[in-house]
Amino acid sequence: MKKQLLSIFIAASAWYVANAQITITQSDLPIINSVFISRTDTLFTSGPGSSGANQTWNYGSLIHQLQDTVGFTSPASTPGASAFPMANLCVADPANNAYIYFLKSASELSFLGYYLDLGFGPQAYPITPSQKIITLPATFNTNFSNSSLLLVEGPYPVAPADSIRLRRRIVQNSTIDAWGSLTTPSGTFNTIRQNLYEITYDSVFVRIFGNWTFASVEIDTSRYFRWWANGRGYYDLEIVQSGSNANTIRSSYLHQTTMNVSEIQPEELFVFTYPNPAVNEINFMTNNKSGYTLQIFDVNGRFIESKVINTDLIRFDLSNYHSGNYFYTLLSPQGENILSGKFIVSK
């Protein structure tokens, strides 16, 4: 009898350890040169499931309709770096001169602001205070409240007004309301679930004869359910609900992460290409390669084009490329061939 009880106790303990709640820390968040590919099911209309301890969520039947790739780079060499001195991560879109800045620390991951052209020329748009994504360490019942402000101002050549001001205030309330086992098409993970509620106030002001006049305001509500797992660098699932009726409008799951994958070369240089296969553009995520050159060749070895690297993220426009296999080489500033690789264009 004692042996049976001991066996039951051991089995129960092993089950509990396998399904125990986790804690998300700074080490579970994005790093420089990490890339994440998410897939979205726009037809998914179900809810986020139950809250509480030791839950089981099965979203393995989500389908792949849309795909999005997010790459994090160093903000140091980007145009808006001086406006965001606290930033240590950046999502860069050099082709459109758009950059999003983040702060990752032991206590939080947050948006600091944007550098882009909203029709008034390229400039920085800081968020004050920063818009929080998650606070750390995060575990069951961790919560935060936050209010942030984004201001956009520029000329408005519609008489009698001469300028326009857009004021966006976002009020956030977040809690880790559950933990348990999550299944997506990418696998099964021990997770905690974040329930983030946001109210967005978009106010418009116009300046007439030197005085600012209120014009309109729009109020939107959104709820984001995000499942976080250890070592993934990004949330594994996000279900977004909108409006007072909490209608599900989107569900996205993490398909692939490069947090623990790198192509380390003899000089500890790194190149990662995404998406691959590519359709309209190909991105090269690099590290410590300023002054190096990327060359692209077709399958017959004919030279297509090249770019000198001056930032960690290089983008090539593929609109004139045909479907097929292509090769790239990385040349050092002295002209030495450091490494080679290939990618596929599929149209």
mmCIF file of C-alpha atoms in Angstrom:
data_model
loop_
_atom_site.group_PDB
_atom_site.id
_atom_site.type_symbol
_atom_site.label_atom_id
_atom_site.label_comp_id
_atom_site.label_asym_id
_atom_site.label_seq_id
_atom_site.Cartn_x
_atom_site.Cartn_y
_atom_site.Cartn_z
ATOM 1 C CA MET A 1 0.000 0.000 0.000
ATOM 2 C CA LYS A 2 2.822 2.380 0.893
ATOM 3 C CA LYS A 3 4.534 1.631 -2.431
ATOM 4 C CA GLN A 4 1.305 2.407 -4.305
ATOM 5 C CA LEU A 5 0.894 5.699 -2.451
ATOM 6 C CA LEU A 6 4.523 6.587 -3.135
ATOM 7 C CA SER A 7 4.086 5.843 -6.849
ATOM 8 C CA ILE A 8 0.962 7.987 -6.986
ATOM 9 C CA PHE A 9 2.750 10.819 -5.179
ATOM 10 C CA ILE A 10 5.748 10.672 -7.537
ATOM 11 C CA ALA A 11 3.501 10.624 -10.606
ATOM 12 C CA ALA A 12 1.444 13.538 -9.292
ATOM 13 C CA SER A 13 4.596 15.531 -8.476
ATOM 14 C CA ALA A 14 6.029 14.916 -11.943
ATOM 15 C CA TRP A 15 2.750 16.049 -13.542
ATOM 16 C CA TYR A 16 2.701 19.219 -11.443
ATOM 17 C CA VAL A 17 6.313 20.093 -12.304
ATOM 18 C CA ALA A 18 5.624 19.577 -16.000
ATOM 19 C CA ASN A 19 2.627 21.923 -15.805
ATOM 20 C CA ALA A 20 3.818 24.369 -13.147
ATOM 21 C CA GLN A 21 3.394 28.056 -13.754
ATOM 22 C CA ILE A 22 6.366 29.939 -15.158
ATOM 23 C CA THR A 23 7.919 33.370 -14.713
ATOM 24 C CA ILE A 24 8.808 35.610 -17.659
ATOM 25 C CA THR A 25 11.983 37.670 -17.239
ATOM 26 C CA GLN A 26 14.228 39.846 -19.368
ATOM 27 C CA SER A 27 15.939 36.746 -20.776
ATOM 28 C CA ASP A 28 12.651 35.679 -22.419
ATOM 29 C CA LEU A 29 12.335 38.865 -24.497
ATOM 30 C CA PRO A 30 13.754 39.867 -27.912
ATOM 31 C CA ILE A 31 17.454 40.457 -28.389
ATOM 32 C CA ILE A 32 19.353 42.334 -31.084
ATOM 33 C CA ASN A 33 19.329 40.378 -34.360
ATOM 34 C CA SER A 34 16.402 38.205 -33.306
ATOM 35 C CA VAL A 35 13.710 37.605 -35.910
ATOM 36 C CA PHE A 36 10.151 36.364 -35.353
ATOM 37 C CA ILE A 37 7.684 35.080 -37.940
ATOM 38 C CA SER A 38 4.013 35.140 -36.920
ATOM 39 C CA ARG A 39 1.032 33.701 -38.756
ATOM 40 C CA THR A 40 -2.500 35.082 -38.529
ATOM 41 C CA ASP A 41 -5.905 33.407 -38.768
ATOM 42 C CA THR A 42 -8.358 36.196 -39.662
ATOM 43 C CA LEU A 43 -11.343 33.819 -39.660
ATOM 44 C CA PHE A 44 -10.872 32.816 -36.030
ATOM 45 C CA THR A 45 -13.818 34.154 -33.998
ATOM 46 C CA SER A 46 -13.657 32.141 -30.778
ATOM 47 C CA GLY A 47 -12.650 33.528 -27.412
ATOM 48 C CA PRO A 48 -9.491 33.260 -25.321
ATOM 49 C CA GLY A 49 -10.699 30.475 -23.047
ATOM 50 C CA SER A 50 -10.709 30.371 -19.276
ATOM 51 C CA SER A 51 -8.573 32.275 -16.807
ATOM 52 C CA GLY A 52 -7.075 30.897 -13.625
ATOM 53 C CA ALA A 53 -4.450 28.359 -12.642
ATOM 54 C CA ASN A 54 -3.392 25.267 -14.568
ATOM 55 C CA GLN A 55 -5.449 25.840 -17.711
ATOM 56 C CA THR A 56 -5.211 23.968 -21.015
ATOM 57 C CA TRP A 57 -5.702 25.956 -24.226
ATOM 58 C CA ASN A 58 -5.723 24.172 -27.579
ATOM 59 C CA TYR A 59 -5.431 26.394 -30.650
ATOM 60 C CA GLY A 60 -3.733 23.791 -32.812
ATOM 61 C CA SER A 61 -6.375 24.179 -35.533
ATOM 62 C CA LEU A 62 -5.508 27.813 -36.331
ATOM 63 C CA ILE A 63 -4.936 28.252 -40.049
ATOM 64 C CA HIS A 64 -2.262 30.240 -41.865
ATOM 65 C CA GLN A 65 -3.725 33.117 -43.866
ATOM 66 C CA LEU A 66 -1.304 35.988 -43.332
ATOM 67 C CA GLN A 67 2.351 36.059 -42.316
ATOM 68 C CA ASP A 68 4.331 38.836 -40.683
ATOM 69 C CA THR A 69 8.033 39.066 -39.903
ATOM 70 C CA VAL A 70 9.483 41.259 -37.162
ATOM 71 C CA GLY A 71 13.214 41.732 -36.777
ATOM 72 C CA PHE A 72 14.907 43.549 -33.893
ATOM 73 C CA THR A 73 18.094 45.478 -34.489
ATOM 74 C CA SER A 74 20.315 47.872 -32.557
ATOM 75 C CA PRO A 75 19.010 51.457 -32.506
ATOM 76 C CA ALA A 76 22.548 52.866 -32.466
ATOM 77 C CA SER A 77 22.901 53.577 -36.192
ATOM 78 C CA THR A 78 19.269 54.464 -36.955
ATOM 79 C CA PRO A 79 18.063 57.989 -37.820
ATOM 80 C CA GLY A 80 16.038 58.463 -34.641
ATOM 81 C CA ALA A 81 18.639 57.150 -32.210
ATOM 82 C CA SER A 82 19.427 60.534 -30.667
ATOM 83 C CA ALA A 83 15.740 61.146 -29.884
ATOM 84 C CA PHE A 84 15.485 57.855 -27.983
ATOM 85 C CA PRO A 85 18.666 57.577 -25.880
ATOM 86 C CA MET A 86 17.113 54.938 -23.586
ATOM 87 C CA ALA A 87 16.233 52.613 -26.482
ATOM 88 C CA ASN A 88 18.135 49.343 -26.720
ATOM 89 C CA LEU A 89 15.966 47.623 -29.352
ATOM 90 C CA CYS A 90 14.555 48.822 -32.663
ATOM 91 C CA VAL A 91 12.248 47.459 -35.352
ATOM 92 C CA ALA A 92 13.520 49.023 -38.555
ATOM 93 C CA ASP A 93 11.938 49.548 -41.965
ATOM 94 C CA PRO A 94 14.702 51.392 -43.874
ATOM 95 C CA ALA A 95 12.841 51.220 -47.193
ATOM 96 C CA ASN A 96 10.116 53.449 -45.742
ATOM 97 C CA ASN A 97 12.419 55.302 -43.324
ATOM 98 C CA ALA A 98 10.298 54.082 -40.400
ATOM 99 C CA TYR A 99 11.631 52.922 -37.026
ATOM 100 C CA ILE A 100 10.015 51.813 -33.761
ATOM 101 C CA TYR A 101 12.041 52.100 -30.554
ATOM 102 C CA PHE A 102 11.841 49.910 -27.447
ATOM 103 C CA LEU A 103 13.281 49.716 -23.974
ATOM 104 C CA LYS A 104 13.995 46.271 -22.550
ATOM 105 C CA SER A 105 15.079 46.131 -18.930
ATOM 106 C CA ALA A 106 14.816 43.893 -15.897
ATOM 107 C CA SER A 107 11.498 45.554 -15.050
ATOM 108 C CA GLU A 108 9.704 46.009 -18.376
ATOM 109 C CA LEU A 109 9.455 45.910 -22.152
ATOM 110 C CA SER A 110 7.907 49.095 -23.537
ATOM 111 C CA PHE A 111 7.394 51.253 -26.641
ATOM 112 C CA LEU A 112 9.367 54.494 -26.527
ATOM 113 C CA GLY A 113 8.149 55.970 -29.796
ATOM 114 C CA TYR A 114 8.535 56.224 -33.549
ATOM 115 C CA TYR A 115 10.714 57.870 -36.162
ATOM 116 C CA LEU A 116 8.905 58.180 -39.494
ATOM 117 C CA ASP A 117 7.259 60.524 -41.979
ATOM 118 C CA LEU A 118 3.559 61.134 -41.288
ATOM 119 C CA GLY A 119 3.329 63.698 -44.051
ATOM 120 C CA PHE A 120 5.313 66.388 -42.240
ATOM 121 C CA GLY A 121 8.789 65.107 -43.048
ATOM 122 C CA PRO A 122 10.811 62.486 -41.123
ATOM 123 C CA GLN A 123 10.861 63.175 -37.396
ATOM 124 C CA ALA A 124 10.728 61.539 -33.982
ATOM 125 C CA TYR A 125 7.463 60.962 -32.143
ATOM 126 C CA PRO A 126 8.159 59.997 -28.535
ATOM 127 C CA ILE A 127 5.522 58.347 -26.327
ATOM 128 C CA THR A 128 5.431 59.918 -22.853
ATOM 129 C CA PRO A 129 5.608 58.024 -20.618
ATOM 130 C CA SER A 130 6.423 54.896 -22.562
ATOM 131 C CA GLN A 131 3.614 52.524 -23.573
ATOM 132 C CA LYS A 132 4.170 49.292 -21.677
ATOM 133 C CA ILE A 133 4.063 45.878 -23.322
ATOM 134 C CA ILE A 134 4.751 43.772 -20.231
ATOM 135 C CA THR A 135 6.268 44.371 -16.787
ATOM 136 C CA LEU A 136 8.837 42.020 -15.293
ATOM 137 C CA PRO A 137 9.198 39.609 -13.672
ATOM 138 C CA ALA A 138 5.784 38.451 -14.868
ATOM 139 C CA THR A 139 3.941 35.575 -13.254
ATOM 140 C CA PHE A 140 0.399 34.698 -12.186
ATOM 141 C CA ASN A 141 -1.454 37.817 -10.887
ATOM 142 C CA THR A 142 1.284 40.291 -11.908
ATOM 143 C CA ASN A 143 -0.442 43.506 -13.003
ATOM 144 C CA PHE A 144 0.145 47.108 -14.032
ATOM 145 C CA SER A 145 -1.749 50.266 -15.004
ATOM 146 C CA ASN A 146 -0.338 52.904 -17.314
ATOM 147 C CA SER A 147 -1.291 55.995 -19.288
ATOM 148 C CA SER A 148 0.784 57.305 -22.195
ATOM 149 C CA LEU A 149 0.570 60.181 -24.663
ATOM 150 C CA LEU A 150 1.634 60.588 -28.303
ATOM 151 C CA LEU A 151 1.518 64.006 -30.022
ATOM 152 C CA VAL A 152 1.677 64.629 -33.777
ATOM 153 C CA GLU A 153 1.648 68.166 -35.114
ATOM 154 C CA GLY A 154 2.121 69.639 -38.557
ATOM 155 C CA PRO A 155 0.857 72.077 -41.195
ATOM 156 C CA TYR A 156 -2.785 71.870 -42.260
ATOM 157 C CA PRO A 157 -3.355 73.978 -45.364
ATOM 158 C CA VAL A 158 -7.144 74.073 -45.171
ATOM 159 C CA ALA A 159 -8.332 77.622 -44.483
ATOM 160 C CA PRO A 160 -8.911 79.104 -42.026
ATOM 161 C CA ALA A 161 -6.723 76.548 -40.145
ATOM 162 C CA ASP A 162 -2.953 76.517 -40.638
ATOM 163 C CA SER A 163 -1.896 73.576 -38.383
ATOM 164 C CA ILE A 164 -3.252 70.319 -37.027
ATOM 165 C CA ARG A 165 -2.473 68.475 -33.800
ATOM 166 C CA LEU A 166 -3.291 64.816 -33.179
ATOM 167 C CA ARG A 167 -3.255 63.752 -29.530
ATOM 168 C CA ARG A 168 -3.401 60.025 -28.759
ATOM 169 C CA ARG A 169 -3.773 58.938 -25.146
ATOM 170 C CA ILE A 170 -3.699 55.243 -24.324
ATOM 171 C CA VAL A 171 -4.835 54.001 -20.931
ATOM 172 C CA GLN A 172 -3.710 50.459 -20.088
ATOM 173 C CA ASN A 173 -4.679 47.887 -17.491
ATOM 174 C CA SER A 174 -2.900 44.536 -17.568
ATOM 175 C CA THR A 175 -2.908 41.413 -15.440
ATOM 176 C CA ILE A 176 -1.454 37.943 -15.795
ATOM 177 C CA ASP A 177 -4.783 36.205 -15.333
ATOM 178 C CA ALA A 178 -3.878 32.573 -16.089
ATOM 179 C CA TRP A 179 -1.175 29.976 -16.529
ATOM 180 C CA GLY A 180 -1.121 26.567 -18.142
ATOM 181 C CA SER A 181 -0.421 24.579 -21.293
ATOM 182 C CA LEU A 182 -0.877 26.243 -24.689
ATOM 183 C CA THR A 183 -1.004 24.373 -28.015
ATOM 184 C CA THR A 184 -0.649 26.159 -31.365
ATOM 185 C CA PRO A 185 0.293 24.815 -34.808
ATOM 186 C CA SER A 186 3.921 25.428 -33.730
ATOM 187 C CA GLY A 187 3.841 23.142 -30.658
ATOM 188 C CA THR A 188 2.844 22.943 -27.008
ATOM 189 C CA PHE A 189 4.320 25.294 -24.399
ATOM 190 C CA ASN A 190 4.026 26.064 -20.698
ATOM 191 C CA THR A 191 2.787 29.654 -20.628
ATOM 192 C CA ILE A 192 1.362 32.518 -18.640
ATOM 193 C CA ARG A 193 -1.457 34.564 -20.164
ATOM 194 C CA GLN A 194 -1.518 38.346 -20.172
ATOM 195 C CA ASN A 195 -4.908 40.094 -20.308
ATOM 196 C CA LEU A 196 -4.207 43.644 -21.519
ATOM 197 C CA TYR A 197 -7.081 46.140 -21.823
ATOM 198 C CA GLU A 198 -6.507 49.434 -23.641
ATOM 199 C CA ILE A 199 -8.674 52.511 -24.150
ATOM 200 C CA THR A 200 -7.437 54.818 -26.902
ATOM 201 C CA TYR A 201 -8.511 58.468 -27.122
ATOM 202 C CA ASP A 202 -7.663 60.084 -30.474
ATOM 203 C CA SER A 203 -8.280 63.841 -30.236
ATOM 204 C CA VAL A 204 -7.899 66.297 -33.124
ATOM 205 C CA PHE A 205 -7.160 70.021 -32.712
ATOM 206 C CA VAL A 206 -6.731 72.675 -35.414
ATOM 207 C CA ARG A 207 -5.078 76.074 -35.089
ATOM 208 C CA ILE A 208 -7.150 78.964 -36.384
ATOM 209 C CA PHE A 209 -5.796 82.518 -36.223
ATOM 210 C CA GLY A 210 -3.182 81.451 -33.700
ATOM 211 C CA ASN A 211 -5.547 79.612 -31.340
ATOM 212 C CA TRP A 212 -5.887 75.844 -30.939
ATOM 213 C CA THR A 213 -9.490 74.625 -31.268
ATOM 214 C CA PHE A 214 -10.807 71.179 -30.409
ATOM 215 C CA ALA A 215 -12.249 69.436 -33.498
ATOM 216 C CA SER A 216 -13.133 65.810 -32.623
ATOM 217 C CA VAL A 217 -12.332 62.745 -30.539
ATOM 218 C CA GLU A 218 -12.605 59.015 -31.202
ATOM 219 C CA ILE A 219 -12.557 56.430 -28.424
ATOM 220 C CA ASP A 220 -11.623 52.799 -29.106
ATOM 221 C CA THR A 221 -11.304 49.863 -26.755
ATOM 222 C CA SER A 222 -9.196 46.762 -27.346
ATOM 223 C CA ARG A 223 -8.289 43.710 -25.319
ATOM 224 C CA TYR A 224 -5.141 41.709 -26.038
ATOM 225 C CA PHE A 225 -4.709 38.181 -24.705
ATOM 226 C CA ARG A 226 -1.057 37.185 -25.022
ATOM 227 C CA TRP A 227 0.532 33.884 -24.038
ATOM 228 C CA TRP A 228 4.225 34.073 -23.072
ATOM 229 C CA ALA A 229 6.613 31.115 -22.722
ATOM 230 C CA ASN A 230 10.206 30.851 -21.518
ATOM 231 C CA GLY A 231 12.982 31.186 -24.083
ATOM 232 C CA ARG A 232 10.756 32.159 -27.016
ATOM 233 C CA GLY A 233 11.560 35.885 -27.154
ATOM 234 C CA TYR A 234 8.049 36.828 -28.230
ATOM 235 C CA TYR A 235 4.518 35.903 -27.223
ATOM 236 C CA ASP A 236 3.387 32.570 -28.681
ATOM 237 C CA LEU A 237 -0.227 33.562 -29.244
ATOM 238 C CA GLU A 238 -2.189 36.801 -29.384
ATOM 239 C CA ILE A 239 -5.981 37.025 -29.564
ATOM 240 C CA VAL A 240 -7.267 40.553 -30.148
ATOM 241 C CA GLN A 241 -10.780 41.653 -29.243
ATOM 242 C CA SER A 242 -12.318 45.027 -30.063
ATOM 243 C CA GLY A 243 -15.292 47.070 -28.968
ATOM 244 C CA SER A 244 -17.693 46.869 -26.058
ATOM 245 C CA ASN A 245 -18.934 43.478 -27.256
ATOM 246 C CA ALA A 246 -15.396 42.052 -27.186
ATOM 247 C CA ASN A 247 -15.540 40.737 -30.739
ATOM 248 C CA THR A 248 -12.482 38.689 -31.706
ATOM 249 C CA ILE A 249 -10.894 40.310 -34.748
ATOM 250 C CA ARG A 250 -7.552 38.527 -35.027
ATOM 251 C CA SER A 251 -5.519 35.597 -33.765
ATOM 252 C CA SER A 252 -1.777 35.337 -34.438
ATOM 253 C CA TYR A 253 0.654 32.629 -33.361
ATOM 254 C CA LEU A 254 4.437 32.518 -33.365
ATOM 255 C CA HIS A 255 5.541 30.297 -36.218
ATOM 256 C CA GLN A 256 9.310 30.623 -36.077
ATOM 257 C CA THR A 257 11.870 32.342 -33.871
ATOM 258 C CA THR A 258 15.625 32.841 -34.247
ATOM 259 C CA MET A 259 16.257 33.522 -30.551
ATOM 260 C CA ASN A 260 18.446 30.439 -30.269
ATOM 261 C CA VAL A 261 19.501 30.046 -33.895
ATOM 262 C CA SER A 262 22.366 31.901 -35.519
ATOM 263 C CA GLU A 263 24.670 31.400 -38.438
ATOM 264 C CA ILE A 264 27.937 32.026 -36.628
ATOM 265 C CA GLN A 265 30.891 32.513 -38.914
ATOM 266 C CA PRO A 266 34.639 32.373 -38.156
ATOM 267 C CA GLU A 267 34.746 36.084 -37.315
ATOM 268 C CA GLU A 268 31.544 35.773 -35.272
ATOM 269 C CA LEU A 269 29.683 37.543 -38.030
ATOM 270 C CA PHE A 270 26.045 36.765 -38.628
ATOM 271 C CA VAL A 271 23.612 36.931 -41.560
ATOM 272 C CA PHE A 272 19.968 35.957 -41.401
ATOM 273 C CA THR A 273 17.616 36.306 -44.383
ATOM 274 C CA TYR A 274 13.844 36.646 -44.131
ATOM 275 C CA PRO A 275 11.291 35.931 -45.327
ATOM 276 C CA ASN A 276 12.556 32.876 -47.165
ATOM 277 C CA PRO A 277 10.919 32.103 -49.580
ATOM 278 C CA ALA A 278 10.452 35.787 -50.416
ATOM 279 C CA VAL A 279 7.948 37.506 -52.700
ATOM 280 C CA ASN A 280 8.339 41.276 -52.884
ATOM 281 C CA GLU A 281 11.401 41.903 -50.732
ATOM 282 C CA ILE A 282 14.213 40.133 -48.931
ATOM 283 C CA ASN A 283 15.748 41.361 -45.671
ATOM 284 C CA PHE A 284 19.258 40.658 -44.436
ATOM 285 C CA MET A 285 19.707 40.917 -40.672
ATOM 286 C CA THR A 286 23.405 41.433 -39.943
ATOM 287 C CA ASN A 287 25.697 42.065 -37.014
ATOM 288 C CA ASN A 288 28.913 44.131 -36.918
ATOM 289 C CA LYS A 289 29.188 44.360 -40.708
ATOM 290 C CA SER A 290 29.364 48.091 -41.381
ATOM 291 C CA GLY A 291 31.445 48.602 -44.540
ATOM 292 C CA TYR A 292 30.847 45.059 -45.798
ATOM 293 C CA THR A 293 29.057 44.445 -49.127
ATOM 294 C CA LEU A 294 26.187 42.104 -49.954
ATOM 295 C CA GLN A 295 26.092 40.835 -53.538
ATOM 296 C CA ILE A 296 23.233 38.895 -55.139
ATOM 297 C CA PHE A 297 23.566 36.464 -58.067
ATOM 298 C CA ASP A 298 21.041 34.370 -59.958
ATOM 299 C CA VAL A 299 21.198 30.592 -60.214
ATOM 300 C CA ASN A 300 23.484 30.858 -63.268
ATOM 301 C CA GLY A 301 25.982 33.025 -61.396
ATOM 302 C CA ARG A 302 25.034 36.280 -63.089
ATOM 303 C CA PHE A 303 25.470 39.347 -60.877
ATOM 304 C CA ILE A 304 22.155 41.059 -60.027
ATOM 305 C CA GLU A 305 22.933 43.865 -57.581
ATOM 306 C CA SER A 306 24.861 44.785 -54.442
ATOM 307 C CA LYS A 307 24.613 47.072 -51.421
ATOM 308 C CA VAL A 308 27.185 48.374 -48.975
ATOM 309 C CA ILE A 309 26.077 47.698 -45.404
ATOM 310 C CA ASN A 310 25.674 50.711 -43.134
ATOM 311 C CA THR A 311 22.955 49.391 -40.802
ATOM 312 C CA ASP A 312 22.100 46.035 -39.233
ATOM 313 C CA LEU A 313 19.047 45.582 -41.490
ATOM 314 C CA ILE A 314 19.420 45.663 -45.281
ATOM 315 C CA ARG A 315 16.442 45.293 -47.620
ATOM 316 C CA PHE A 316 16.401 44.395 -51.335
ATOM 317 C CA ASP A 317 13.395 45.120 -53.545
ATOM 318 C CA LEU A 318 12.435 41.958 -55.482
ATOM 319 C CA SER A 319 9.777 43.468 -57.764
ATOM 320 C CA ASN A 320 11.976 42.857 -60.833
ATOM 321 C CA TYR A 321 13.122 39.394 -59.747
ATOM 322 C CA HIS A 322 11.709 36.225 -61.247
ATOM 323 C CA SER A 323 10.777 33.148 -59.235
ATOM 324 C CA GLY A 324 13.712 30.867 -58.541
ATOM 325 C CA ASN A 325 16.850 30.360 -56.474
ATOM 326 C CA TYR A 326 19.290 33.187 -55.774
ATOM 327 C CA PHE A 327 22.640 33.349 -54.012
ATOM 328 C CA TYR A 328 24.310 36.052 -51.960
ATOM 329 C CA THR A 329 27.887 36.622 -50.924
ATOM 330 C CA LEU A 330 29.261 38.814 -48.169
ATOM 331 C CA LEU A 331 32.455 40.699 -48.982
ATOM 332 C CA SER A 332 34.677 42.284 -46.351
ATOM 333 C CA PRO A 333 35.833 45.905 -46.790
ATOM 334 C CA GLN A 334 39.055 44.418 -48.221
ATOM 335 C CA GLY A 335 37.060 42.472 -50.859
ATOM 336 C CA GLU A 336 37.402 39.042 -49.236
ATOM 337 C CA ASN A 337 34.516 36.587 -49.605
ATOM 338 C CA ILE A 338 33.478 35.974 -45.986
ATOM 339 C CA LEU A 339 30.415 33.784 -46.491
ATOM 340 C CA SER A 340 27.747 32.759 -48.985
ATOM 341 C CA GLY A 341 24.115 31.742 -48.763
ATOM 342 C CA LYS A 342 20.970 31.355 -50.811
ATOM 343 C CA PHE A 343 17.302 32.343 -50.784
ATOM 344 C CA ILE A 344 14.219 31.589 -52.852
ATOM 345 C CA VAL A 345 11.915 34.001 -54.653
ATOM 346 C CA SER A 346 8.404 32.588 -55.040
ATOM 347 C CA LYS A 347 5.783 34.611 -56.960
#
